[in-house]
Amino acid sequence: MAKTLIDRIKESLSKEGLTPRTNASRDWLRAKVKDLRPTADSLMSDKARLRDKSFIGRMYFYFYDPKTKKTMPYYDKFPLVIPIESYADGFLGLNLHYIHPKQRIILLDKLSTMATNNKYDEKTRLILNYQYLAST
């Protein structure tokens, strides 16, 4: 049976000598996420990246400062997004912060079956699209 996302995270923590749900494990996760810090401007200004299909299905954590923020009731200043479609002027993405943490883990576990490899490194991406997400 394939390992779940939680099992793989626990395994990674164990390899690092860390116990889940401790400050040290949270610091470890923050350090991993810190490596994924492009800004919204750098994502949007990199037209080659937006056209590149490998952009789709990867996870991005960035600072978001919308031009229309005064007209928005709320927005996520630091979204954690998996782009699922690209457009000439941007992309459509799934913001994981808008999903309850328990449902987020369930979703990520299901999506992990769509991963291009089991390493979960900078080369890993999810092979998915809007139609697939809408049908699940």
XYZ file of N, CA and C in Angstrom:
408
model
N 0.848 -1.192 0.000
C 0.000 0.000 0.000
C 0.886 1.246 0.000
N 0.500 2.237 -0.772
C 1.275 3.477 -0.869
C 1.206 4.251 0.442
N 2.301 4.907 0.754
C 2.348 5.730 1.970
C 1.502 6.980 1.781
N 0.840 7.396 2.852
C 0.067 8.632 2.800
C 1.008 9.824 2.932
N 0.498 10.985 2.656
C 1.281 12.211 2.788
C 1.780 12.370 4.216
N 0.907 12.107 5.184
C 1.293 12.221 6.597
C 2.421 11.248 6.922
N 2.318 10.018 6.407
C 3.375 9.029 6.641
C 4.715 9.505 6.080
N 4.668 10.104 4.892
C 5.918 10.585 4.277
C 6.502 11.759 5.056
N 5.637 12.640 5.569
C 6.118 13.765 6.379
C 6.746 13.237 7.665
N 6.060 12.302 8.316
C 6.601 11.711 9.548
C 7.937 11.027 9.290
N 8.028 10.347 8.156
C 9.284 9.687 7.791
C 10.411 10.703 7.607
N 10.110 11.802 6.935
C 11.110 12.861 6.737
C 11.540 13.464 8.070
N 10.567 13.699 8.946
C 10.888 14.231 10.274
C 11.774 13.254 11.041
N 11.434 11.973 10.955
C 12.214 10.949 11.657
C 13.655 10.916 11.146
N 13.825 11.010 9.829
C 15.172 11.031 9.247
C 15.985 12.213 9.759
N 15.276 13.314 10.061
C 15.938 14.508 10.592
C 16.090 14.436 12.113
N 15.551 13.375 12.725
C 15.627 13.228 14.172
C 14.649 14.118 14.911
N 13.518 14.434 14.262
C 12.536 15.347 14.840
C 11.242 14.612 15.187
N 10.565 15.109 16.209
C 9.276 14.572 16.632
C 8.162 15.448 16.077
N 7.126 14.825 15.471
C 6.010 15.634 14.956
C 5.366 16.479 16.052
N 4.785 17.590 15.633
C 4.048 18.519 16.496
C 4.905 19.142 17.595
N 6.157 19.363 17.298
C 7.047 20.063 18.235
C 7.496 21.363 17.575
N 8.055 22.255 18.375
C 8.575 23.509 17.809
C 9.666 23.225 16.793
N 10.498 22.232 17.079
C 11.588 21.905 16.156
C 11.041 21.419 14.814
N 9.974 20.610 14.846
C 9.403 20.124 13.580
C 8.719 21.262 12.822
N 8.093 22.186 13.552
C 7.484 23.352 12.891
C 8.567 24.231 12.262
N 9.678 24.398 12.961
C 10.793 25.176 12.406
C 11.333 24.513 11.145
N 11.402 23.183 11.151
C 11.871 22.423 9.992
C 10.951 22.682 8.793
N 9.625 22.625 9.047
C 8.662 22.867 7.979
C 8.763 24.304 7.460
N 8.898 25.248 8.384
C 9.041 26.655 7.958
C 10.273 26.839 7.074
N 11.363 26.166 7.435
C 12.580 26.269 6.633
C 12.362 25.687 5.239
N 11.616 24.583 5.160
C 11.315 23.984 3.855
C 10.460 24.933 3.013
N 9.462 25.544 3.643
C 8.570 26.466 2.941
C 9.314 27.735 2.527
N 10.263 28.163 3.344
C 11.020 29.389 3.053
C 11.725 29.306 1.698
N 12.114 28.091 1.306
C 12.767 27.912 0.013
C 11.812 28.131 -1.155
N 10.510 28.204 -0.878
C 9.501 28.342 -1.926
C 8.905 29.734 -1.946
N 9.694 30.771 -1.752
C 9.166 32.117 -1.561
C 9.254 33.058 -2.749
N 8.769 32.696 -3.895
C 8.730 33.730 -4.929
C 7.650 34.748 -4.577
N 7.768 35.952 -5.094
C 6.721 36.957 -4.880
C 5.704 36.841 -6.014
N 4.538 37.401 -5.811
C 3.527 37.391 -6.875
C 4.074 38.093 -8.112
N 4.778 39.203 -7.897
C 5.345 39.936 -9.034
C 6.336 39.082 -9.811
N 7.200 38.352 -9.099
C 8.178 37.529 -9.802
C 7.496 36.389 -10.545
N 6.422 35.842 -9.975
C 5.678 34.792 -10.678
C 5.008 35.350 -11.926
N 4.358 36.493 -11.785
C 3.594 37.056 -12.892
C 4.482 37.683 -13.961
N 5.647 38.173 -13.575
C 6.524 38.809 -14.555
C 7.357 37.787 -15.317
N 7.424 36.580 -14.830
C 8.183 35.535 -15.496
C 7.281 34.868 -16.536
N 7.127 35.523 -17.678
C 6.218 35.046 -18.727
C 6.618 33.662 -19.230
N 7.914 33.389 -19.279
C 8.353 32.059 -19.724
C 7.862 30.994 -18.754
N 7.903 31.290 -17.468
C 7.427 30.328 -16.470
C 5.924 30.109 -16.617
N 5.176 31.187 -16.860
C 3.731 31.058 -17.011
C 3.363 30.229 -18.236
N 4.158 30.328 -19.313
C 3.894 29.546 -20.518
C 4.368 28.100 -20.361
N 5.348 27.894 -19.491
C 5.923 26.573 -19.283
C 4.926 25.692 -18.541
N 4.603 24.556 -19.120
C 3.622 23.647 -18.517
C 4.118 23.082 -17.180
N 5.431 23.115 -16.927
C 5.935 22.575 -15.657
C 5.568 23.481 -14.479
N 5.131 24.706 -14.748
C 4.662 25.630 -13.715
C 3.387 25.084 -13.076
N 2.546 24.470 -13.899
C 1.279 23.897 -13.449
C 1.567 22.685 -12.560
N 0.853 22.626 -11.425
C 0.973 21.467 -10.547
C 2.057 21.562 -9.497
N 2.811 22.643 -9.484
C 3.798 22.852 -8.424
C 3.167 23.706 -7.340
N 3.786 23.745 -6.186
C 3.238 24.516 -5.073
C 4.069 25.784 -4.885
N 3.389 26.922 -4.750
C 4.057 28.209 -4.575
C 3.492 28.936 -3.352
N 4.386 29.525 -2.590
C 4.053 30.335 -1.420
C 4.676 31.692 -1.676
N 3.874 32.757 -1.689
C 4.404 34.064 -2.056
C 3.635 35.185 -1.371
N 4.168 36.383 -1.457
C 3.519 37.583 -0.946
C 2.604 38.136 -2.029
N 1.353 38.438 -1.654
C 0.352 38.931 -2.598
C -0.146 40.293 -2.153
N -0.009 41.298 -3.026
C -0.478 42.650 -2.752
C -1.341 43.082 -3.940
N -2.652 42.757 -3.891
C -3.503 43.030 -5.053
C -3.681 44.520 -5.338
N -3.722 44.845 -6.611
C -3.938 46.235 -7.025
C -5.331 46.717 -6.641
N -6.281 45.805 -6.559
C -7.676 46.164 -6.256
C -8.051 45.844 -4.808
N -7.086 45.842 -3.908
C -7.356 45.427 -2.523
C -8.399 46.298 -1.817
N -8.523 47.545 -2.220
C -9.510 48.429 -1.564
C -10.945 48.018 -1.879
N -11.136 47.290 -2.958
C -12.478 46.852 -3.317
C -12.743 45.400 -2.916
N -11.748 44.751 -2.341
C -11.887 43.340 -1.969
C -12.298 43.212 -0.501
N -13.280 42.356 -0.197
C -13.690 42.187 1.203
C -12.582 41.534 2.039
N -11.792 40.662 1.420
C -10.647 40.022 2.092
C -9.762 39.382 1.032
N -8.541 39.070 1.412
C -7.621 38.353 0.522
C -6.508 37.754 1.370
N -5.848 36.773 0.813
C -4.757 36.081 1.490
C -3.450 36.771 1.113
N -2.788 37.369 2.096
C -1.545 38.085 1.840
C -0.389 37.150 1.498
N -0.452 35.915 1.982
C 0.604 34.933 1.733
C -0.021 33.617 1.261
N -0.562 33.586 0.043
C -1.228 32.367 -0.421
C -0.250 31.210 -0.646
N -0.776 30.018 -0.436
C -0.062 28.780 -0.741
C -0.864 28.141 -1.873
N -0.341 28.246 -3.094
C -1.134 27.968 -4.292
C -0.523 26.857 -5.135
N -1.419 26.039 -5.684
C -1.039 25.072 -6.711
C -1.712 25.543 -7.999
N -0.939 26.103 -8.946
C -1.539 26.526 -10.225
C -2.090 25.326 -10.990
N -3.294 25.487 -11.546
C -3.902 24.388 -12.295
C -4.154 24.744 -13.762
N -4.155 26.032 -14.095
C -4.281 26.470 -15.485
C -3.479 27.752 -15.653
N -2.853 27.918 -16.806
C -2.122 29.164 -17.048
C -2.807 29.942 -18.165
N -2.698 31.261 -18.061
C -3.268 32.180 -19.037
C -2.171 33.156 -19.453
N -2.408 33.894 -20.497
C -1.410 34.855 -20.975
C -1.064 35.883 -19.905
N -2.045 36.245 -19.062
C -1.807 37.291 -18.061
C -1.796 36.755 -16.621
N -1.706 35.462 -16.440
C -1.683 34.927 -15.078
C -2.012 33.451 -15.034
N -2.641 33.045 -13.926
C -2.970 31.632 -13.778
C -4.163 31.464 -12.845
N -4.773 30.285 -12.922
C -5.828 29.876 -12.012
C -5.181 28.886 -11.058
N -5.335 29.130 -9.754
C -4.698 28.256 -8.789
C -5.588 27.899 -7.626
N -5.243 26.834 -6.977
C -5.941 26.359 -5.796
C -5.180 26.862 -4.579
N -5.797 27.793 -3.814
C -5.159 28.341 -2.616
C -5.489 27.424 -1.437
N -4.495 26.729 -0.950
C -4.702 25.764 0.127
C -5.084 26.417 1.444
N -4.784 27.685 1.607
C -5.140 28.372 2.860
C -6.648 28.546 3.024
N -7.405 28.462 1.940
C -8.857 28.603 2.028
C -9.558 27.264 2.305
N -8.783 26.242 2.548
C -9.331 24.923 2.856
C -8.998 24.606 4.313
N -9.983 24.135 5.070
C -9.772 23.772 6.475
C -8.600 22.789 6.564
N -7.725 22.942 7.571
C -6.533 22.087 7.658
C -6.803 20.580 7.552
N -7.862 20.083 8.173
C -8.144 18.640 8.078
C -8.500 18.251 6.644
N -9.326 19.053 5.975
C -9.677 18.770 4.591
C -8.473 18.988 3.667
N -7.609 19.925 4.030
C -6.400 20.181 3.236
C -5.503 18.942 3.219
N -5.325 18.315 4.370
C -4.497 17.104 4.445
C -5.125 15.983 3.611
N -6.435 15.830 3.708
C -7.123 14.803 2.922
C -6.943 15.077 1.431
N -7.130 16.343 1.035
C -6.955 16.707 -0.373
C -5.521 16.455 -0.834
N -4.548 16.904 -0.064
C -3.148 16.714 -0.457
C -2.790 15.235 -0.538
N -3.351 14.449 0.360
C -3.103 13.014 0.314
C -3.653 12.425 -0.986
N -4.869 12.833 -1.372
C -5.450 12.350 -2.636
C -4.655 12.863 -3.831
N -4.258 14.128 -3.779
C -3.497 14.699 -4.897
C -2.102 14.085 -5.011
N -1.576 13.571 -3.904
C -0.228 12.988 -3.941
C -0.161 11.800 -4.903
N -1.306 11.175 -5.180
C -1.309 10.080 -6.148
C -1.083 10.596 -7.569
N -1.210 11.910 -7.747
C -1.015 12.521 -9.059
C 0.389 13.121 -9.209
N 1.267 12.864 -8.239
C 2.617 13.434 -8.255
C 3.494 12.743 -9.298
N 4.413 13.509 -9.856
C 5.316 12.968 -10.876
C 6.401 12.085 -10.277
N 6.640 12.205 -8.964
C 7.597 11.318 -8.288
C 7.295 11.300 -6.793
N 7.990 10.464 -6.065
C 7.779 10.343 -4.617
C 8.815 11.104 -3.802
N 9.629 11.907 -4.439
C 10.680 12.645 -3.719
C 10.151 13.924 -3.079
N 9.138 14.521 -3.657
C 8.575 15.788 -3.185
C 9.667 16.841 -3.024
N 10.395 17.025 -4.109
C 11.452 18.029 -4.138
C 11.100 19.086 -5.173
N 12.083 19.890 -5.575
C 11.810 20.993 -6.498
C 11.388 20.526 -7.888
N 11.595 19.261 -8.215
C 11.197 18.748 -9.524
C 9.799 18.115 -9.514
N 9.267 17.881 -8.335
C 7.961 17.234 -8.224
C 6.848 18.197 -8.600
N 5.871 17.696 -9.322
C 4.677 18.476 -9.596
C 3.487 17.531 -9.657
N 2.302 18.103 -9.549
C 1.076 17.329 -9.609
C 0.491 17.441 -11.015
N 0.091 16.332 -11.572
C -0.514 16.339 -12.896
C -2.019 16.416 -12.690
N -2.551 17.624 -12.806
C -3.974 17.837 -12.578
C -4.454 19.043 -13.350
N -5.763 19.185 -13.417
C -6.372 20.338 -14.068
C -7.723 20.616 -13.422
N -8.365 21.661 -13.856
C -9.630 22.072 -13.250
C -10.688 20.979 -13.387
N -10.761 20.362 -14.558
C -11.781 19.324 -14.775
C -11.602 18.183 -13.782
N -10.358 17.758 -13.531
C -10.104 16.694 -12.577
C -10.545 17.106 -11.169
N -10.162 18.312 -10.757
C -10.532 18.779 -9.412
C -12.034 18.911 -9.265
N -12.710 19.399 -10.274
C -14.159 19.579 -10.207
C -14.893 18.242 -10.129
N -14.281 17.192 -10.650
C -14.957 15.891 -10.649
C -14.714 15.082 -9.393
N -13.785 15.516 -8.538
C -13.489 14.741 -7.319
C -14.227 15.282 -6.124
